[in-house]
Coordinates of C-alpha atoms in Angstrom, one line a residue:
X1 CA 0.3 0.0 0.1
X2 CA 3.1 2.8 0.4
X3 CA 4.7 1.5 -2.1
X4 CA 1.5 2.5 -4.3
X5 CA 1.1 6.1 -2.4
X6 CA 5.0 6.5 -3.6
X7 CA 4.5 5.6 -7.2
X8 CA 1.4 8.2 -7.0
X9 CA 3.4 10.9 -5.1
X10 CA 6.0 10.6 -7.4
X11 CA 4.3 10.0 -10.8
X12 CA 2.1 12.6 -9.5
X13 CA 5.9 15.2 -9.2
X14 CA 7.1 14.4 -12.8
X15 CA 3.6 15.3 -14.2
X16 CA 3.9 18.8 -12.3
X17 CA 7.5 19.1 -13.2
X18 CA 6.6 18.2 -17.1
X19 CA 4.1 20.5 -16.7
X20 CA 5.2 23.4 -15.6
X21 CA 8.5 22.8 -17.9
X22 CA 5.8 23.1 -20.6
X23 CA 4.3 26.3 -19.3
X24 CA 7.3 28.0 -19.0
X25 CA 8.9 27.2 -22.5
X26 CA 5.6 28.3 -23.7
X27 CA 6.0 31.6 -22.8
X28 CA 7.8 34.3 -24.8
X29 CA 10.6 35.7 -23.2
X30 CA 9.5 39.3 -21.6
X31 CA 6.2 37.2 -20.2
X32 CA 8.4 34.6 -18.5
X33 CA 11.3 37.4 -17.4
X34 CA 8.3 39.5 -16.4
X35 CA 7.1 36.6 -13.9
X36 CA 10.5 37.2 -12.1
X37 CA 11.6 39.8 -11.9
X38 CA 11.2 44.2 -14.4
X39 CA 12.9 43.8 -17.3
X40 CA 13.1 46.6 -19.3
X41 CA 13.7 47.1 -22.8
X42 CA 17.2 48.8 -21.6
X43 CA 18.4 45.9 -19.4
X44 CA 17.5 43.4 -22.5
X45 CA 20.2 46.1 -24.1
X46 CA 22.6 45.4 -21.2
X47 CA 22.3 41.9 -21.8
X48 CA 23.2 41.4 -25.4
X49 CA 26.7 40.7 -26.7
X50 CA 27.5 42.5 -29.8
X51 CA 30.0 41.8 -32.1
X52 CA 32.7 43.9 -31.3
X53 CA 32.8 43.3 -27.7
X54 CA 34.6 39.4 -28.3
X55 CA 37.4 41.2 -31.4
X56 CA 37.7 44.2 -28.4
X57 CA 38.5 41.7 -25.4
X58 CA 40.9 39.3 -27.8
X59 CA 42.0 42.2 -29.1
X60 CA 43.2 43.7 -25.8
X61 CA 45.1 40.3 -24.6
X62 CA 46.3 39.6 -27.9
X63 CA 48.2 43.5 -27.6
X64 CA 48.6 42.6 -23.8
X65 CA 50.0 39.1 -23.8
X66 CA 52.6 41.1 -27.5
X67 CA 53.8 43.8 -25.1
X68 CA 55.3 41.6 -22.2
X69 CA 56.7 39.7 -25.0
X70 CA 58.9 42.8 -26.1
X71 CA 59.7 44.2 -22.6
X72 CA 60.7 40.4 -22.0
X73 CA 63.4 40.4 -25.1
X74 CA 64.1 43.7 -24.4
X75 CA 65.5 42.2 -21.1
X76 CA 66.4 39.6 -22.2
X77 CA 69.1 41.8 -24.8
X78 CA 70.3 43.9 -22.4
X79 CA 71.2 41.1 -19.8
X80 CA 73.2 39.5 -22.5
X81 CA 74.6 43.0 -23.1
X82 CA 75.3 43.2 -19.5
X83 CA 77.2 39.8 -19.7
X84 CA 79.4 40.6 -22.1
X85 CA 80.2 44.2 -20.2
X86 CA 80.5 41.7 -17.3
X87 CA 82.3 40.0 -19.5
X88 CA 85.2 42.4 -20.3
X89 CA 85.6 43.5 -16.6
X90 CA 85.9 39.7 -15.6
X91 CA 89.1 39.8 -18.3
X92 CA 90.2 43.1 -17.1
X93 CA 90.8 41.7 -13.5
X94 CA 92.3 38.4 -14.5
X95 CA 95.1 40.6 -16.4
X96 CA 95.8 42.1 -13.5
X97 CA 96.3 38.7 -11.3
X98 CA 98.4 37.5 -13.9
X99 CA 99.8 40.6 -14.8
X100 CA 100.6 41.1 -11.2
X101 CA 100.6 44.5 -12.2
X102 CA 97.4 46.7 -11.1
X103 CA 94.3 48.0 -14.0
X104 CA 93.0 51.3 -14.8
X105 CA 91.1 52.3 -12.3
X106 CA 89.2 54.7 -14.8
X107 CA 88.3 51.4 -17.1
X108 CA 87.3 49.4 -14.1
X109 CA 84.9 52.1 -13.0
X110 CA 83.6 53.0 -16.5
X111 CA 82.5 49.6 -16.6
X112 CA 81.4 48.5 -12.8
X113 CA 79.3 51.9 -14.1
X114 CA 78.0 50.6 -16.9
X115 CA 77.2 46.9 -15.8
X116 CA 75.0 49.3 -13.1
X117 CA 73.0 51.5 -15.7
X118 CA 73.0 48.1 -17.5
X119 CA 71.2 46.7 -13.8
X120 CA 68.4 49.8 -13.8
X121 CA 67.6 49.2 -17.2
X122 CA 67.2 45.6 -17.7
X123 CA 64.7 46.1 -14.2
X124 CA 62.8 48.6 -15.7
X125 CA 62.5 46.5 -18.6
X126 CA 61.1 43.7 -16.7
X127 CA 58.7 45.9 -15.0
X128 CA 54.6 44.9 -16.1
X129 CA 52.1 46.9 -14.6
X130 CA 53.9 47.2 -11.6
X131 CA 55.0 43.9 -11.1
X132 CA 58.6 42.3 -12.8
X133 CA 59.2 39.2 -14.1
X134 CA 61.6 36.8 -13.5
X135 CA 65.9 36.9 -14.6
X136 CA 65.1 33.5 -15.6
X137 CA 67.8 30.7 -15.0
X138 CA 70.4 31.8 -17.8
X139 CA 74.0 31.9 -16.4
X140 CA 74.0 35.7 -17.5
X141 CA 70.9 35.6 -15.4
X142 CA 72.3 33.9 -12.3
X143 CA 75.3 35.9 -12.3
X144 CA 73.6 39.3 -12.9
X145 CA 71.4 38.3 -9.6
X146 CA 74.7 37.0 -7.8
X147 CA 75.7 41.2 -8.5
X148 CA 72.9 43.5 -7.8
X149 CA 69.8 41.7 -6.7
X150 CA 67.0 40.2 -8.6
X151 CA 65.1 43.6 -7.6
X152 CA 62.2 41.5 -6.7
X153 CA 60.7 40.8 -3.4
X154 CA 60.5 37.5 -1.9
X155 CA 58.6 35.8 -3.8
X156 CA 54.4 34.2 -2.3
X157 CA 54.7 30.8 -3.6
X158 CA 57.2 28.6 -5.5
X159 CA 56.5 27.5 -8.8
X160 CA 54.0 24.7 -7.5
X161 CA 52.3 26.8 -5.9
X162 CA 52.4 29.8 -9.2
X163 CA 51.1 26.4 -10.9
X164 CA 48.5 25.1 -8.6
X165 CA 46.7 28.9 -7.8
X166 CA 46.9 29.6 -11.5
X167 CA 44.7 26.5 -12.6
X168 CA 42.1 27.0 -9.6
X169 CA 41.9 31.1 -10.5
X170 CA 41.6 30.1 -14.6
X171 CA 38.9 27.1 -13.7
X172 CA 36.9 29.5 -11.1
X173 CA 37.4 32.1 -14.0
X174 CA 35.6 29.9 -17.1
X175 CA 33.1 29.0 -15.0
X176 CA 32.6 32.4 -13.1
X177 CA 32.5 32.8 -16.9
X178 CA 29.8 29.9 -18.1
X179 CA 27.3 30.6 -15.8
X180 CA 27.4 34.8 -16.0
X181 CA 26.6 33.8 -20.4
X182 CA 24.3 31.4 -19.0
X183 CA 22.4 32.9 -16.8

């Protein structure tokens, strides 16, 4: 007897949900929207996605990536130039040790000043939106960091934590984006 009443309740529930779905599905969009909240024509205009909106956002994303890439390549050029000058300074110091004669202090001071200038330019080139791009792991970048410091504060996370944070944030962003687009 209880199974009959449970089956009847179940079938009545399915029938009610199906009927409600048919009624909601057959209503015009404006009528269905007016049942839940007031939608004005202006609000409907805000909900539309125009053709130019995705194009502009794509162009901005591409321009940002190109800008960051150009700053990174400029920083790499400055690191290579710094490595050349640092090699010259090392050769000058090595020749002083080999010959046993004091080296030209003016030439050494010029090279040290040039190294410092190149380091400052490289720091400026690595700065993007107030953040610092990492130097990398090339030998010249490692020597540059040892001599002048990285120019960065202590990292908040290691590489594994950064990757995990990126994956989680992209997943959340994608989820919210799809919820926004579907709703």
